[in-house]
Coordinates of C-alpha atoms and ligand atoms in Angstrom, one line a residue:
M8 CA 227.5 31.1 210.8
M9 CA 224.5 30.9 213.1
T10 CA 221.6 33.0 211.9
M11 CA 220.0 33.0 215.3
E12 CA 221.5 32.8 218.7
K13 CA 219.1 32.8 221.5
M14 CA 220.0 33.1 225.1
I15 CA 217.0 31.6 226.8
K16 CA 216.1 33.2 230.1
S17 CA 212.9 32.0 231.6
S18 CA 211.7 34.0 234.5
A19 CA 212.7 31.3 237.0
L20 CA 216.2 31.7 235.7
A21 CA 216.3 35.4 235.8
L22 CA 218.2 35.5 239.0
A23 CA 220.8 33.0 238.0
L24 CA 223.6 35.1 236.7
V25 CA 226.3 33.5 234.6
A26 CA 229.0 35.1 236.8
V27 CA 231.6 32.4 237.0
V28 CA 232.1 29.8 234.4
G29 CA 235.6 30.7 233.4
C30 CA 237.5 28.5 235.7
T31 CA 237.0 25.3 233.7
K32 CA 240.4 24.1 232.9
K33 CA 240.6 22.4 229.5
E34 CA 242.9 19.4 229.7
S35 CA 244.2 17.5 226.6
T36 CA 241.3 15.9 224.7
T37 CA 239.3 14.0 227.2
G38 CA 238.3 16.7 229.6
A39 CA 238.0 14.0 232.2
T40 CA 240.0 16.0 234.7
N41 CA 238.2 19.2 234.2
A42 CA 237.5 21.1 237.4
A43 CA 233.9 21.6 238.3
P44 CA 233.0 25.2 237.4
A45 CA 232.3 27.3 240.4
G46 CA 229.4 29.7 240.7
D47 CA 225.7 29.2 241.1
T48 CA 224.7 28.1 237.6
I49 CA 224.9 24.9 235.6
L50 CA 225.3 26.0 232.0
V51 CA 223.8 23.6 229.5
G52 CA 224.0 23.9 225.7
E53 CA 221.2 23.0 223.3
V54 CA 221.6 22.6 219.5
G55 CA 218.5 22.3 217.4
S56 CA 216.7 23.1 214.1
M57 CA 214.8 26.2 215.2
T58 CA 214.4 27.2 211.6
G59 CA 214.3 25.3 208.3
S60 CA 212.2 22.4 207.0
E61 CA 212.4 20.6 210.3
A62 CA 211.8 23.6 212.5
T63 CA 209.1 21.9 214.7
F64 CA 211.7 19.3 215.8
G65 CA 213.9 22.1 217.3
T66 CA 211.1 24.3 218.8
S67 CA 209.2 21.3 220.2
T68 CA 212.3 19.9 221.8
H69 CA 213.3 23.3 223.2
N70 CA 210.0 23.8 224.8
G71 CA 210.2 20.4 226.6
I72 CA 213.8 21.1 227.8
E73 CA 212.8 24.6 229.0
L74 CA 209.8 23.3 231.0
A75 CA 212.0 20.7 232.7
F76 CA 214.7 23.1 233.7
E77 CA 212.1 25.6 234.9
Q78 CA 210.6 22.9 237.2
I79 CA 213.9 21.8 238.5
N80 CA 215.1 25.3 239.2
A81 CA 211.8 26.1 241.0
A82 CA 212.4 23.0 243.2
G83 CA 215.8 24.3 244.2
G84 CA 218.0 23.2 241.3
V85 CA 220.9 20.7 241.6
K86 CA 223.6 20.9 244.3
G87 CA 222.4 24.5 245.1
K88 CA 222.8 25.6 241.5
K89 CA 220.3 26.6 238.9
F90 CA 220.2 25.5 235.3
K91 CA 220.8 28.0 232.6
L92 CA 220.2 27.0 228.9
I93 CA 222.0 28.4 225.9
T94 CA 220.2 27.4 222.7
L95 CA 221.7 27.6 219.2
D96 CA 219.9 27.1 215.9
D97 CA 221.6 24.9 213.3
Q98 CA 218.9 25.5 210.6
G99 CA 218.7 21.8 210.1
K100 CA 222.2 21.5 208.7
P101 CA 224.8 19.1 210.0
D102 CA 227.8 21.5 209.5
E103 CA 226.0 24.2 211.4
A104 CA 225.2 21.7 214.2
A105 CA 229.0 21.0 214.5
T106 CA 229.8 24.7 214.5
A107 CA 227.3 25.3 217.2
A108 CA 228.5 22.4 219.4
T109 CA 232.1 23.7 219.1
K110 CA 231.1 27.2 220.1
L111 CA 229.1 26.1 223.1
I112 CA 231.9 23.9 224.3
T113 CA 234.9 26.1 223.6
Q114 CA 233.5 29.6 224.1
D115 CA 230.5 29.2 226.4
K116 CA 232.1 26.4 228.4
I117 CA 228.9 24.4 228.8
Q118 CA 228.9 21.5 231.2
A119 CA 226.6 19.3 229.1
L120 CA 225.1 19.3 225.6
L121 CA 221.5 18.4 224.7
G122 CA 220.6 17.7 221.1
E123 CA 220.2 17.1 218.2
V124 CA 217.0 15.5 217.1
A125 CA 218.1 14.3 213.6
S126 CA 220.6 11.5 213.7
S127 CA 222.7 13.1 210.9
R128 CA 223.1 16.2 213.0
S129 CA 223.8 14.4 216.2
L130 CA 226.5 12.4 214.3
A131 CA 228.1 15.7 213.3
M132 CA 228.1 16.9 216.9
A133 CA 229.0 13.8 218.8
P134 CA 232.7 13.6 217.9
I135 CA 233.1 17.2 219.1
A136 CA 231.5 16.5 222.5
Q137 CA 233.4 13.2 222.8
S138 CA 236.9 14.7 222.0
N139 CA 236.3 17.6 224.5
G140 CA 234.9 15.2 227.2
V141 CA 231.6 17.0 227.4
P142 CA 228.6 14.7 228.1
M143 CA 226.0 14.9 225.3
I144 CA 222.4 13.5 225.5
T145 CA 220.4 13.4 222.3
P146 CA 216.7 13.3 223.2
S147 CA 215.5 11.6 220.0
S148 CA 218.2 10.5 217.6
T149 CA 217.5 6.9 217.0
N150 CA 220.2 5.7 214.6
P151 CA 222.5 3.2 216.4
K152 CA 225.7 4.9 215.2
V153 CA 225.0 8.0 217.3
T154 CA 226.0 6.6 220.7
E155 CA 228.7 4.5 219.1
Q156 CA 230.7 7.8 218.7
G157 CA 232.0 7.4 222.2
D158 CA 231.4 7.0 226.0
Y159 CA 230.3 10.6 226.5
I160 CA 227.4 10.2 224.1
F161 CA 223.9 9.1 225.4
R162 CA 220.3 9.0 224.3
V163 CA 217.0 8.7 226.0
C164 CA 215.0 7.2 223.1
F165 CA 214.8 3.7 221.6
I166 CA 217.0 2.8 218.6
D167 CA 216.0 2.1 215.0
P168 CA 216.6 -1.7 214.8
F169 CA 213.7 -1.8 217.3
Q170 CA 211.6 0.9 215.6
G171 CA 211.9 -0.8 212.2
T172 CA 210.7 -4.1 213.7
V173 CA 207.7 -2.4 215.3
M174 CA 206.3 -1.2 211.9
A175 CA 207.3 -4.3 210.1
K176 CA 205.3 -6.5 212.5
F177 CA 202.4 -4.0 212.6
A178 CA 202.3 -4.1 208.8
L179 CA 202.2 -7.9 208.7
D180 CA 200.1 -8.7 211.7
T181 CA 197.7 -5.8 212.0
L182 CA 197.5 -4.2 208.5
K183 CA 197.9 -7.7 207.0
V184 CA 200.0 -6.4 204.0
K185 CA 202.6 -8.6 202.4
N186 CA 203.8 -6.5 199.4
V187 CA 205.2 -3.1 200.3
A188 CA 207.3 -0.4 198.7
V189 CA 210.1 1.5 200.5
L190 CA 210.8 5.1 199.8
R191 CA 213.9 6.4 201.6
D192 CA 215.8 9.6 202.0
V193 CA 219.4 8.8 201.0
K194 CA 220.7 12.1 202.4
N195 CA 219.5 11.1 205.9
D196 CA 221.3 8.6 208.1
Y197 CA 218.1 7.9 210.1
S198 CA 216.0 7.3 207.0
V199 CA 218.5 4.9 205.4
G200 CA 219.0 3.0 208.6
L201 CA 215.3 2.7 209.3
A202 CA 214.5 1.6 205.8
D203 CA 217.1 -1.2 206.1
F204 CA 215.9 -2.3 209.6
F205 CA 212.3 -2.4 208.4
T206 CA 213.2 -4.4 205.3
Q207 CA 215.2 -7.0 207.4
T208 CA 212.3 -7.8 209.7
F209 CA 209.6 -7.5 207.1
T210 CA 211.2 -9.9 204.7
K211 CA 212.4 -12.3 207.4
N212 CA 208.7 -12.7 208.5
G213 CA 207.3 -13.4 205.1
G214 CA 206.8 -10.0 203.7
K215 CA 208.1 -8.7 200.4
V216 CA 209.6 -5.4 199.5
V217 CA 208.5 -5.1 195.9
V218 CA 210.3 -1.9 195.1
D219 CA 212.9 0.3 197.0
Q220 CA 213.1 4.0 195.8
S221 CA 215.0 6.9 197.1
F222 CA 214.9 10.7 197.3
S223 CA 217.1 13.4 198.8
A224 CA 216.1 15.8 201.7
G225 CA 214.9 19.0 200.2
D226 CA 213.3 17.4 197.1
M227 CA 209.8 18.6 196.3
D228 CA 208.9 16.4 193.3
F229 CA 208.5 12.7 194.0
K230 CA 206.4 11.8 190.9
S231 CA 209.0 9.6 189.1
Q232 CA 209.6 7.5 192.3
L233 CA 205.9 7.2 192.9
T234 CA 205.2 6.2 189.4
A235 CA 207.8 3.4 189.6
I236 CA 206.2 2.4 192.9
R237 CA 202.7 2.4 191.4
A238 CA 203.8 0.0 188.7
K239 CA 204.6 -2.6 191.4
K240 CA 201.2 -2.5 193.0
P241 CA 202.3 -2.4 196.6
E242 CA 199.7 -2.7 199.4
A243 CA 201.4 0.0 201.5
I244 CA 204.5 2.3 201.2
Y245 CA 207.1 2.6 204.0
V246 CA 208.5 6.2 204.0
P247 CA 210.9 6.6 206.9
G248 CA 211.5 10.4 206.3
Y249 CA 210.8 13.7 208.0
Y250 CA 207.4 15.4 208.0
T251 CA 207.9 18.0 205.2
E252 CA 208.8 15.5 202.5
V253 CA 206.4 12.9 203.8
G254 CA 203.5 15.4 203.6
L255 CA 204.4 16.2 200.0
I256 CA 204.9 12.5 199.1
A257 CA 201.4 11.7 200.5
R258 CA 199.8 14.4 198.3
Q259 CA 201.6 13.3 195.2
A260 CA 200.9 9.7 195.8
K261 CA 197.2 10.4 195.9
E262 CA 197.5 12.6 192.7
L263 CA 198.9 9.6 191.0
G264 CA 196.1 7.4 192.1
L265 CA 198.1 5.5 194.7
N266 CA 195.4 4.8 197.3
V267 CA 197.4 2.8 199.8
P268 CA 198.4 3.7 203.3
L269 CA 201.8 5.1 204.0
M270 CA 203.8 3.9 207.0
G271 CA 206.6 5.6 208.7
G272 CA 208.6 6.3 211.9
D273 CA 209.1 9.0 214.5
G274 CA 210.3 11.5 211.8
W275 CA 206.6 12.1 210.9
D276 CA 205.9 13.6 214.3
S277 CA 205.0 17.2 213.8
P278 CA 201.9 19.3 213.9
K279 CA 202.9 20.3 210.3
L280 CA 202.5 16.7 208.9
T281 CA 198.7 17.0 208.6
E282 CA 199.0 20.6 207.5
I283 CA 201.2 19.7 204.6
G284 CA 199.7 16.3 203.8
G285 CA 196.1 17.3 204.2
K286 CA 193.5 14.6 203.5
S287 CA 196.1 12.6 201.6
I288 CA 198.0 11.5 204.7
E289 CA 194.8 10.4 206.5
G290 CA 194.7 6.6 207.2
S291 CA 198.5 6.3 207.4
Y292 CA 200.5 4.9 210.3
F293 CA 203.7 5.7 212.1
S294 CA 205.7 4.5 215.1
N295 CA 206.6 7.0 217.8
H296 CA 207.9 7.5 221.3
Y297 CA 204.7 8.4 223.2
S298 CA 201.1 9.3 222.8
P299 CA 199.5 12.2 224.7
E300 CA 196.4 10.0 224.8
D301 CA 198.3 7.7 227.3
Q302 CA 196.2 7.9 230.5
S303 CA 199.2 7.1 232.8
P304 CA 199.5 9.8 235.6
A305 CA 203.1 10.7 234.4
V306 CA 202.0 11.4 230.9
Q307 CA 198.8 13.3 231.9
K308 CA 200.7 15.4 234.4
F309 CA 203.2 16.4 231.7
V310 CA 200.6 17.1 229.1
S311 CA 198.7 19.4 231.5
E312 CA 201.8 21.3 232.6
F313 CA 203.0 21.7 229.1
K314 CA 199.6 22.9 227.9
A315 CA 199.4 25.4 230.7
K316 CA 202.8 26.9 229.7
Y317 CA 202.6 26.8 225.9
G318 CA 198.9 26.4 225.1
V319 CA 199.4 23.3 222.9
I320 CA 199.5 19.5 223.4
P321 CA 203.1 18.3 223.4
D322 CA 204.3 16.2 220.6
G323 CA 206.8 13.4 221.1
L324 CA 209.7 15.7 220.7
S325 CA 208.7 17.9 223.6
A326 CA 208.3 14.8 225.7
M327 CA 211.8 13.5 224.7
G328 CA 213.4 16.9 225.3
Y329 CA 211.8 17.0 228.7
D330 CA 213.0 13.5 229.6
A331 CA 216.6 14.3 228.3
A332 CA 216.8 17.4 230.6
K333 CA 215.4 15.5 233.6
V334 CA 217.8 12.5 233.1
L335 CA 220.7 15.0 233.0
A336 CA 219.5 16.7 236.2
D337 CA 219.0 13.4 237.9
A338 CA 222.6 12.3 237.0
M339 CA 224.0 15.6 238.2
T340 CA 222.1 15.1 241.5
R341 CA 223.6 11.6 241.9
A342 CA 227.1 12.6 240.8
P343 CA 229.6 13.1 243.7
D344 CA 230.6 16.4 242.0
L345 CA 229.9 18.3 238.7
T346 CA 233.2 17.4 236.9
N347 CA 232.5 16.2 233.4
K348 CA 233.8 12.7 234.2
A349 CA 231.6 12.4 237.3
V350 CA 228.5 13.6 235.4
R351 CA 229.3 11.2 232.5
D352 CA 229.6 8.3 234.9
A353 CA 226.3 9.2 236.6
I354 CA 224.4 9.4 233.3
A355 CA 225.8 6.0 232.4
T356 CA 224.3 4.5 235.5
T357 CA 220.8 5.9 234.9
K358 CA 218.5 3.2 236.1
D359 CA 214.7 3.0 236.3
F360 CA 214.3 6.7 235.7
P361 CA 210.6 7.4 235.4
G362 CA 210.4 9.4 232.2
V363 CA 207.3 10.7 230.4
T364 CA 208.2 8.5 227.5
G365 CA 208.8 5.4 229.6
V366 CA 211.1 4.0 232.2
I367 CA 214.7 4.8 231.3
T368 CA 217.6 2.5 232.0
L369 CA 220.7 3.0 230.0
N370 CA 222.5 -0.2 228.8
E371 CA 226.2 -0.7 228.1
H372 CA 225.7 1.1 224.7
R373 CA 224.3 4.2 226.5
D374 CA 220.9 3.4 224.9
P375 CA 217.7 2.8 226.8
V376 CA 215.4 -0.1 225.9
K377 CA 211.8 1.3 225.8
S378 CA 208.4 0.7 224.3
A379 CA 207.1 2.3 221.1
V380 CA 203.6 3.3 220.1
V381 CA 201.9 3.1 216.8
L382 CA 199.7 6.1 215.8
K383 CA 197.2 6.5 213.0
V384 CA 196.8 9.8 211.2
A385 CA 193.1 10.6 211.5
G386 CA 190.9 13.6 211.7
G387 CA 193.8 16.0 211.2
G388 CA 195.6 14.5 214.2
Y389 CA 196.9 11.2 215.6
K390 CA 195.0 8.3 217.1
Y391 CA 196.8 5.9 219.4
Q392 CA 196.7 2.3 218.0
T393 CA 199.0 0.1 220.2
T394 CA 202.0 0.0 222.4
V395 CA 204.9 -2.4 221.4
K396 CA 207.3 -3.6 224.1
P397 CA 210.9 -4.5 223.1
Ligands
LIG4 N1 214.6 9.7 215.2 C1 214.8 10.7 214.3 C2 216.3 10.7 213.8 O1 217.1 10.0 214.4 C3 214.5 12.1 214.8 C4 213.1 12.3 215.3 C5 212.7 11.8 216.5 C6 212.2 13.0 214.6 C7 211.4 12.0 217.0 C8 210.9 13.2 215.1 C9 210.5 12.6 216.3 O2 216.7 11.3 212.9

């Protein structure tokens, strides 16, 4: 059961009553012939980890989505309708994510689904969206399997075969390390995939993975894995996990005298990483979707609008949430009508969309091809290092 169910009503939405959403006719399993709901709102569902050990993923993403819809509504909405967002918390659990998706689709009759961040949870939701013919856009799930779930499933982020390559090349060419350890979360599809993709490119280009250790999400003691890693004397450790475990791993590595940089992926992106990791995580590197230091007008405009509303600098997840909502609105504007099929087809033809996190063109796999950035943990925050083009 959901512990928290939030009906988000920003002031700009206050006038948009959810009067009529009941005339959606459910047809068989594809939903492709659904009638477009009447009324003056477009109901969008969001599923995220608003609580739990990845809570900043959910809340950051939500803030980005909310800002986007507020701006779109203020500019008149889409086809004369205003967006209304229903957000459900999955507590960071795949089965809760599936329950939430089902509820949003069958009870609330949403017209599109945004979420999740974590690939394992998007993988739990996608078959439900697909079988009901409801378009789903994940802002930031990077595992390739997510959009393979069907033609109603999209993403606005790069995928992990690319992300793994980015850090493998950075390790070899910039950090000049040849012998690395890998420490992966075996309960996390994203982590397992990214560890494999990194290893492939790293070894193909002359690097060596001297030891490959694993843990399970929720673990708090990593000493035995780190001791095994220390014995192999790696020059760096690749840890493609989420921020809570990575912060703890950084601390315990230092306690064991392992003074080598950690490297990771987008799962590190949280204001909590440096809070948990403290000094131990300083000097480590990770790949990500965007940097707020990027001086491009699109990024700086977003950063200042976000700061004005929430008082903090947006992390990558807020930027991805913002882009996912804007891509959805753009597709709904281009679609001849708001039936699920028409919206799906319009999302699929997204081309050259100017996102905050880069220009978004979806390919035949419903994935965009975009640049990544590498950030260094420094001074309690992140310092931009480089941008890597696909
Ligand atoms: N890419 C991660 C996954 O697929 C989720 C994530 C994206 C986490 C961006 C943080 C920042 O599981």
